[in-house]
Short mmCIF file of C-alpha atoms in Angstrom, two decimals:
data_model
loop_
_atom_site.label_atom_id
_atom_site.label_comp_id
_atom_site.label_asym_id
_atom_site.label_seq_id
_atom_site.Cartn_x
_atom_site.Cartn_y
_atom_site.Cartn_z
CA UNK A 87 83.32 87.55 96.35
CA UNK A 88 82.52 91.25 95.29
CA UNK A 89 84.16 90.86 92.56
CA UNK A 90 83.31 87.83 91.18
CA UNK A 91 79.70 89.22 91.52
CA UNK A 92 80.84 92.43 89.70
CA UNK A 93 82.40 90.35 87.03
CA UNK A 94 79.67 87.89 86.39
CA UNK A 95 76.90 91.00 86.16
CA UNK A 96 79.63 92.43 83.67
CA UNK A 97 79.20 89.77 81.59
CA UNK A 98 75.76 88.50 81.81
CA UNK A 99 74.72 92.19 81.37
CA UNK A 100 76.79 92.65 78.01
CA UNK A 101 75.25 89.13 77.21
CA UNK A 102 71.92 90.77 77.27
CA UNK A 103 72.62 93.50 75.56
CA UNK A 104 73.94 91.80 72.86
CA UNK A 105 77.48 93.42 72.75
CA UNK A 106 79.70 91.05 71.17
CA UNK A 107 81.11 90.18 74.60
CA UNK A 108 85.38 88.80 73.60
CA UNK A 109 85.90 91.53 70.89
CA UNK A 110 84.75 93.96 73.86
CA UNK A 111 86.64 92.47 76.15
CA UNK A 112 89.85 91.96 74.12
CA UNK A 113 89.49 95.55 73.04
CA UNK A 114 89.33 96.92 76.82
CA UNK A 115 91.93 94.60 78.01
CA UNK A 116 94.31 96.37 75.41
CA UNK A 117 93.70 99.79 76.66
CA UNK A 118 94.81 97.81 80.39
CA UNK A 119 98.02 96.44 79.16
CA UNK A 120 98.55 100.03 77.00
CA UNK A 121 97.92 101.99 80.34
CA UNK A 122 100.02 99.55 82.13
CA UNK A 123 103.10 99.68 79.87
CA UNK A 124 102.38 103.33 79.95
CA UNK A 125 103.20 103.95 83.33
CA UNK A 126 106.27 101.23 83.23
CA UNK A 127 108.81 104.02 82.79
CA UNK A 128 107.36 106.93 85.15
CA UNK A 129 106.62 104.09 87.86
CA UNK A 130 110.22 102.51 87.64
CA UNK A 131 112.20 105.46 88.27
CA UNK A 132 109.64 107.09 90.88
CA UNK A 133 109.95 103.86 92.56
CA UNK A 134 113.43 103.81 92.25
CA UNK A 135 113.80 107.01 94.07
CA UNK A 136 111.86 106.79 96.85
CA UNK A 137 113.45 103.36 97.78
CA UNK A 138 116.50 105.54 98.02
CA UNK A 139 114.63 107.99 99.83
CA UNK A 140 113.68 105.09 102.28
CA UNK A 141 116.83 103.51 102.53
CA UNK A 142 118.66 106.74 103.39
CA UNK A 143 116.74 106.82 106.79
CA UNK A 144 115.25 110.14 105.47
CA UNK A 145 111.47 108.96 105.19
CA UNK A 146 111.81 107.78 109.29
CA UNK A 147 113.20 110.90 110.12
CA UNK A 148 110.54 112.45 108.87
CA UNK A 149 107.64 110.03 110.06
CA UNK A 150 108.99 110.47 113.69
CA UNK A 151 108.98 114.24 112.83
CA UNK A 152 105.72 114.24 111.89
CA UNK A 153 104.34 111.58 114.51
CA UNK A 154 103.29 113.76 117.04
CA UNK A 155 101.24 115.61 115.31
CA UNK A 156 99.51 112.91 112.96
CA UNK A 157 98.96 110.77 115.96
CA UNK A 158 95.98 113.36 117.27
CA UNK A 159 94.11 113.07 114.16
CA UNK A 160 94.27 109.23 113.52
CA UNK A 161 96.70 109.17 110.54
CA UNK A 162 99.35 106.96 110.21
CA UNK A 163 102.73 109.05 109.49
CA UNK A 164 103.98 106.96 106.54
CA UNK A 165 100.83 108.52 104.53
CA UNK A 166 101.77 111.94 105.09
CA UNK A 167 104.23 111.74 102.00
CA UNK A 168 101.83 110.18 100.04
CA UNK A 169 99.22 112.81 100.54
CA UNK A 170 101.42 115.72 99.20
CA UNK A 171 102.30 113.14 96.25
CA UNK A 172 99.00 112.28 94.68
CA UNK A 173 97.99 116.03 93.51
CA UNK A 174 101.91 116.06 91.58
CA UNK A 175 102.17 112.42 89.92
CA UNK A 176 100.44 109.68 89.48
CA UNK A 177 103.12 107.29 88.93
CA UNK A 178 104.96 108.51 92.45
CA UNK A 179 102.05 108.10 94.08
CA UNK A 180 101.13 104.88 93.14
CA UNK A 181 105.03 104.17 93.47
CA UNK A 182 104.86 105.30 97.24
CA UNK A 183 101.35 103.00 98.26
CA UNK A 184 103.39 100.11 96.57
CA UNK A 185 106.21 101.24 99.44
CA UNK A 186 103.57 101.36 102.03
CA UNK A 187 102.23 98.14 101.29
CA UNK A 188 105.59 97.09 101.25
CA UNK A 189 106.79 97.90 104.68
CA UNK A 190 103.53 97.93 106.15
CA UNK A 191 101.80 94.75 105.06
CA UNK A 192 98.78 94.95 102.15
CA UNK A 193 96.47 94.38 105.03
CA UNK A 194 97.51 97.04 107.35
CA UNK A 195 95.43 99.97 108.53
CA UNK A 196 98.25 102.29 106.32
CA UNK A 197 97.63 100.22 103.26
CA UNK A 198 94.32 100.43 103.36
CA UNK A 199 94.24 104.22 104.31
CA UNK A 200 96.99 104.45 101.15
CA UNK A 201 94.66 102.78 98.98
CA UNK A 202 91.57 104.57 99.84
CA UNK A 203 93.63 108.00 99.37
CA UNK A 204 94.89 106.77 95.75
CA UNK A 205 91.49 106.24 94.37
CA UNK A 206 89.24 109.01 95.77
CA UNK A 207 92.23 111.88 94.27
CA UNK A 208 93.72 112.68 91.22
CA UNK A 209 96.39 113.85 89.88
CA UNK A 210 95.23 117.71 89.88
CA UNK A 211 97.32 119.89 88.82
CA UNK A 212 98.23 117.43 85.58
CA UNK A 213 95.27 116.89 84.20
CA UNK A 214 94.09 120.67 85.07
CA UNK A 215 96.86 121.52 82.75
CA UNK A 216 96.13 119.09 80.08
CA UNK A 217 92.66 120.73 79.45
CA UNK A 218 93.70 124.15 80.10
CA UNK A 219 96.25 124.61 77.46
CA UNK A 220 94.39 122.82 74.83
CA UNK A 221 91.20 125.07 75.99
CA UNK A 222 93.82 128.01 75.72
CA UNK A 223 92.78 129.38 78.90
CA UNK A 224 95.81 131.35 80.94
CA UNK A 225 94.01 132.44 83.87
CA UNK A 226 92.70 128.74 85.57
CA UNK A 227 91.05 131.51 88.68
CA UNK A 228 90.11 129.19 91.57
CA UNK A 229 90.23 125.86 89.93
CA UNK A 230 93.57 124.67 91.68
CA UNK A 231 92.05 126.10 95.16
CA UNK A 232 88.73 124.29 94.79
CA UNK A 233 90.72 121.34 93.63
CA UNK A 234 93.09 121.18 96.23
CA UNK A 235 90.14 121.88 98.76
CA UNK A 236 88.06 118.77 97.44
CA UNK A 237 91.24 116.73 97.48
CA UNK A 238 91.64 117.51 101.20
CA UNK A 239 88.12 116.81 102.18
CA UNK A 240 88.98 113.12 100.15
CA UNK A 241 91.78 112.67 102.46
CA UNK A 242 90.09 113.59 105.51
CA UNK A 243 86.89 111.14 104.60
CA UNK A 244 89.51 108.61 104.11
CA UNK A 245 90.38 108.35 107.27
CA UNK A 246 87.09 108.96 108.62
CA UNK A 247 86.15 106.08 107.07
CA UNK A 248 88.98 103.67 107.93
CA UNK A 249 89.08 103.15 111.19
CA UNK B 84 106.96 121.10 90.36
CA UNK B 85 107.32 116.97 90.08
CA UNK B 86 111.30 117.95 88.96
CA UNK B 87 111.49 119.43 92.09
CA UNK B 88 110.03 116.43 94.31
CA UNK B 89 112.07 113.79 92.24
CA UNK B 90 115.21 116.00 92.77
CA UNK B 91 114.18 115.98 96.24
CA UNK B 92 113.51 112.57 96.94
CA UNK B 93 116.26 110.62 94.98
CA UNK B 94 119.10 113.65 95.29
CA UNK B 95 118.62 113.94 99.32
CA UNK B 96 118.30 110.57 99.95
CA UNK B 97 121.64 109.49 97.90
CA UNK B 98 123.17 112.66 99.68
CA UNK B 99 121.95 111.80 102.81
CA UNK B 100 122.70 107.89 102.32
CA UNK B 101 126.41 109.05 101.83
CA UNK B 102 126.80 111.18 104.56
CA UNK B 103 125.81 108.66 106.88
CA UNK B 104 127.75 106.32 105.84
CA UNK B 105 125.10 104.06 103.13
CA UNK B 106 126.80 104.80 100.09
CA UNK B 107 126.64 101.29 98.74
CA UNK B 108 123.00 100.37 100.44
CA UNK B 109 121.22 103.73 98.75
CA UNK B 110 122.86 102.76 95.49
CA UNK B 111 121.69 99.37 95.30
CA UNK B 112 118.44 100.60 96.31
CA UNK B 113 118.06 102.65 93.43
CA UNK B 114 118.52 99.17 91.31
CA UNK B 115 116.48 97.66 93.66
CA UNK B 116 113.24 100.01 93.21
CA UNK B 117 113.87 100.12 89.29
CA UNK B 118 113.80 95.97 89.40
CA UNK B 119 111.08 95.65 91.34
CA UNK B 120 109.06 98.63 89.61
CA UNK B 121 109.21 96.24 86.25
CA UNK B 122 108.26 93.33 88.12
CA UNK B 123 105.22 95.33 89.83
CA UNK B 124 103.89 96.94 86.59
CA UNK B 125 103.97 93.30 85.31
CA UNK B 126 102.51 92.00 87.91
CA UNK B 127 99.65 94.35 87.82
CA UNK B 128 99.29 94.57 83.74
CA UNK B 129 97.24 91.16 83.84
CA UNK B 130 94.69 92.47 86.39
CA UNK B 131 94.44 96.02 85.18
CA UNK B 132 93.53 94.29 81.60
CA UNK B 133 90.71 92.15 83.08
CA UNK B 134 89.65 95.57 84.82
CA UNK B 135 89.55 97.31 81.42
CA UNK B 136 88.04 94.63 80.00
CA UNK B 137 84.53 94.29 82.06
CA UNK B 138 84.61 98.05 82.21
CA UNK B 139 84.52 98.32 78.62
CA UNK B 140 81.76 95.47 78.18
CA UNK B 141 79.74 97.66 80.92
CA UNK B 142 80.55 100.93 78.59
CA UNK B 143 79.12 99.01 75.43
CA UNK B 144 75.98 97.57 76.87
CA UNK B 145 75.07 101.05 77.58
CA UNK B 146 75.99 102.08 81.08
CA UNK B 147 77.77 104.96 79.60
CA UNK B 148 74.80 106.57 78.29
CA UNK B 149 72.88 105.66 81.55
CA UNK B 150 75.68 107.35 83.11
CA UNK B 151 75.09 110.56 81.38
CA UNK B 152 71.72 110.97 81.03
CA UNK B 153 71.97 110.28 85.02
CA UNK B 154 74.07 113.03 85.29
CA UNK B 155 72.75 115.70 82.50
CA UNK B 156 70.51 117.13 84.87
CA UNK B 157 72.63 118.14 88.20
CA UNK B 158 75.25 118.89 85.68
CA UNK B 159 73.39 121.39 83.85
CA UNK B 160 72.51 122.87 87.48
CA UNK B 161 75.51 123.23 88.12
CA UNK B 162 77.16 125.12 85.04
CA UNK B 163 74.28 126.85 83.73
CA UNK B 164 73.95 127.92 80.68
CA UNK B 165 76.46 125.93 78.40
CA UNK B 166 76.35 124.84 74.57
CA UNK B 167 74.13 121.46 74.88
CA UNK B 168 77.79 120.01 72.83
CA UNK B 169 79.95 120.96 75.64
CA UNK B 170 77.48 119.23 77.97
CA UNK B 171 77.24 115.84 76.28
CA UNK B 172 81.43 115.85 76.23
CA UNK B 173 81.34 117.04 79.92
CA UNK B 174 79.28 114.05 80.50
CA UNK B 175 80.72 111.49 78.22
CA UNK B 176 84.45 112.29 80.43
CA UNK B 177 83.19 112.06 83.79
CA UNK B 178 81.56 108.36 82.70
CA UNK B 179 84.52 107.35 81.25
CA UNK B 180 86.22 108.86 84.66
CA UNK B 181 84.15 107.08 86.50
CA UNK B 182 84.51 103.45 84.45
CA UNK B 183 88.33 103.85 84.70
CA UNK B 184 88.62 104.26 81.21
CA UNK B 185 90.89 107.08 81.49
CA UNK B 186 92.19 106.75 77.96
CA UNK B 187 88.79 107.35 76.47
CA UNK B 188 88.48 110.15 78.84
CA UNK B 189 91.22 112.57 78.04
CA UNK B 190 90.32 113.35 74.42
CA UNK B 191 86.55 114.38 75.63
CA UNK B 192 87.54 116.63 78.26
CA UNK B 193 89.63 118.58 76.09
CA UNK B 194 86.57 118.95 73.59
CA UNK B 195 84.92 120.13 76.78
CA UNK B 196 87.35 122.64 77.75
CA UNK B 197 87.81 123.89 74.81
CA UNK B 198 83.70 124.12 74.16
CA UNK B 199 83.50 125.53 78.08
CA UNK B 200 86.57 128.25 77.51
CA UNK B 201 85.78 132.01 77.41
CA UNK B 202 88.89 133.74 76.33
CA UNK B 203 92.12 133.54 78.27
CA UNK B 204 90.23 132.99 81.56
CA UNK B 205 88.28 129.96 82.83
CA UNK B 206 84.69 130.32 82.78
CA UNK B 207 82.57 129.55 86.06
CA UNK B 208 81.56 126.21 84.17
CA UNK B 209 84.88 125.16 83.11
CA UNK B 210 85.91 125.62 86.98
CA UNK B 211 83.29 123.64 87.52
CA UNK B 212 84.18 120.67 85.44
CA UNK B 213 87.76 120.79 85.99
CA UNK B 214 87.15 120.68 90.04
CA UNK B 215 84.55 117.90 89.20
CA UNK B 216 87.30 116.25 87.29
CA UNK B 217 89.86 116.32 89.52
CA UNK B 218 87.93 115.10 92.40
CA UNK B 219 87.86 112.08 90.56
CA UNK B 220 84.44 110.42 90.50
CA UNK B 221 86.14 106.74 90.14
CA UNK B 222 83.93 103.44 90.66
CA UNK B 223 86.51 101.14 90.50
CA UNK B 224 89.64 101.92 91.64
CA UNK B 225 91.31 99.14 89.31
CA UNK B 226 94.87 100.14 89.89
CA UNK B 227 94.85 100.13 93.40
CA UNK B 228 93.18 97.00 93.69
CA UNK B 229 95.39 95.53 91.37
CA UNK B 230 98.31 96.78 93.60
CA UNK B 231 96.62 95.00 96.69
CA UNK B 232 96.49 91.85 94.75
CA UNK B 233 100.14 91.58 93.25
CA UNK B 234 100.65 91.67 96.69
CA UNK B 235 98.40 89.07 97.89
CA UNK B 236 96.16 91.23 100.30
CA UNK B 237 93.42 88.96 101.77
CA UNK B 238 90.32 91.59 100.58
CA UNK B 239 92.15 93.14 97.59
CA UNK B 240 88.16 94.81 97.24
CA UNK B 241 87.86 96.11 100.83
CA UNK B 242 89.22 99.55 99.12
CA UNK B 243 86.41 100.01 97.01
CA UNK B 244 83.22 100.99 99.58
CA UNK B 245 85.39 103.62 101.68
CA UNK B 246 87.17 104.84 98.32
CA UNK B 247 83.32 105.78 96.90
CA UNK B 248 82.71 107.33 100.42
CA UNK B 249 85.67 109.46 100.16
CA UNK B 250 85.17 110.25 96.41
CA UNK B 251 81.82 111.49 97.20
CA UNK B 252 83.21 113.78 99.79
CA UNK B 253 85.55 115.15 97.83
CA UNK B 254 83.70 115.50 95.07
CA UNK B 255 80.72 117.05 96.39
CA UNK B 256 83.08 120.03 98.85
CA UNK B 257 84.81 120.53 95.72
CA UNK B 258 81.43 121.49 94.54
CA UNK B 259 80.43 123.60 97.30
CA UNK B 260 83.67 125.49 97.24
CA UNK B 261 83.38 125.97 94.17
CA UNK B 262 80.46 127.81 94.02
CA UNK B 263 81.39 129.89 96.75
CA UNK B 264 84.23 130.83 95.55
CA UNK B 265 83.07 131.65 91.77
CA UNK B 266 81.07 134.93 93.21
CA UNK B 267 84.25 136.88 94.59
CA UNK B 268 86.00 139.14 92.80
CA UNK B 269 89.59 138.01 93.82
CA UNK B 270 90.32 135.19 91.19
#
């Protein structure tokens, strides 16, 4: 419903504006597939790996490692990898909610929480480096701190808000 | 650093897989993940273009430069002084960060950086936007949702409200650190 409504105001508001509303669309739609096919390579093999990770047993071993202590603050265990993925790679990360939602269902309380986590981080210390070396700048100071910091406070409203 | 976790994750779990015995499971795993990766990104391409494609209608009727004369103002309260150039790029990134038009984004926040850069070390406002940047100020979390729907979730959407909620709260601590931590002398 939402996004039918999102799409329709899209349109009709483009319409109004008098933006010539298919080449727009075709030309946005290009940079979709383009960013799709990007990540096809960087996806596959992250994917790849962590099934292997998975399959080994490794990932339970260390869910039931780290149950315990996730349990007290209301965080499912299988998003504990994920979290210390999404500041290194955007691919893995996106590779390990597609595991999630896997194993876990796409309507599970983990999905959702894997989801959430996904969209409200980036990958920091990628694109910190992408604009420090072409500003030339050696010393990045407390940018990867404040980053991280803001990244945990993400995480931490992410489960705060899905109960 | 990602060498490090891919080394980790695929060299531990074959090693692991062999030592106890799941030689032939891990390895067909690893064909597994690589199949199914294909079939996911193609699964998701269609979506992720429809995504692109209303965001970039919204970014030509304008919302862009809604979006950045919305944000001009706390921006420039929060950097202080900068070039009024480095400003408009600064602005122009985070709109196309926050349509998911990442493409369009990169190119202007490197004309930021390099616009916001004094010397070898990061100025207080290139902190700034780079901790803004990477707190990720994303409307419409297209690729997660897509992700949700190539597996048939029943509200692909119910990400989106608790994803701004979270953004916000990241983005805004990332803020407040960040000003704190701009006054001491150890970085």
């Amino acid at each position: 419903m939402v996004l039918s409504v999102f799409a329709l105001f899209c349109l009709g508001y483009a319409f109004v504006k008098k933006v010539p509303v298919y080449e727009g669309f075709v030309d946005g739609a290009r940079e979709g597939v383009r960013t799709a096919a990007g990540i096809l390579p960087s996806l596959m093999v992250m994917l790849a790996a962590i099934r292997v990770w998975e399959e080994s047993g490794l990932n339970e071993a260390l869910c039931a490692f780290l149950l315990p202590v996730t349990e007290k603050i209301g965080l499912p265990a299988e998003v504990v990898p994920l979290m210390l993925m999404r500041p290194l790679s955007g691919s893995g990360a996106l590779a390990m909610v597609e595991n999630i939602m896997e194993k876990c269902g796409p309507d599970s309380r983990e999905s959702l929480l894997a989801g959430v986590m996904m969209g409200s981080s980036e990958t920091i210390f990628y694109t910190t480096a992408v604009y420090l070396s072409a500003a030339k700048v050696k010393h990045a100071r407390h940018t990867i701190f404040c980053a991280l910091m803001a990244c945990l406070a993400g995480y931490i409203g992410a489960i705060l808000c899905c109960p | 650093m990602l060498q490090i976790v891919f080394f980790v994750l695929l060299g531990m779990g074959l090693f692991y897989g062999l030592m106890t015995g799941r030689g032939d499971r891990v390895f067909s795993a690893l064909m597994e993940g690589a199949k199914d990766g294909i079939g996911l990104v193609m699964d998701m391409m269609g979506v992720m273009a429809i995504f692109c494609g209303l965001m970039k209608l919204l970014s030509l009727s304008g919302v862009t430069e809604k979006l950045n004369r919305i944000m001009r103002k706390p921006l420039r309260f929060l950097m202080g002084k900068v070039p009024e150039e480095a400003l408009s790029y600064v602005t122009m990134n985070l709109s196309a960060n926050m349509l998911g038009l990442g493409n369009a984004a990169t190119p202007m926040g490197i004309e930021a950086a390099r616009r916001l850069a004094d010397g070898d070390r990061a100025s207080n406002a290139l902190c700034m936007f780079l901790v803004i940047n990477a707190s990720s100020v994303q409307l419409m979390p297209s690729t997660v949702v897509a992700l949700r729907m190539a597996h048939g979730a029943a509200n692909p959407e119910a990400v989106i409200w608790p994803g701004m909620i979270a953004t916000g709260i990241s983005t805004l601590f990332g803020i407040l650190c960040c000003k704190w931590m701009e006054k001491k002398a150890w970085f």
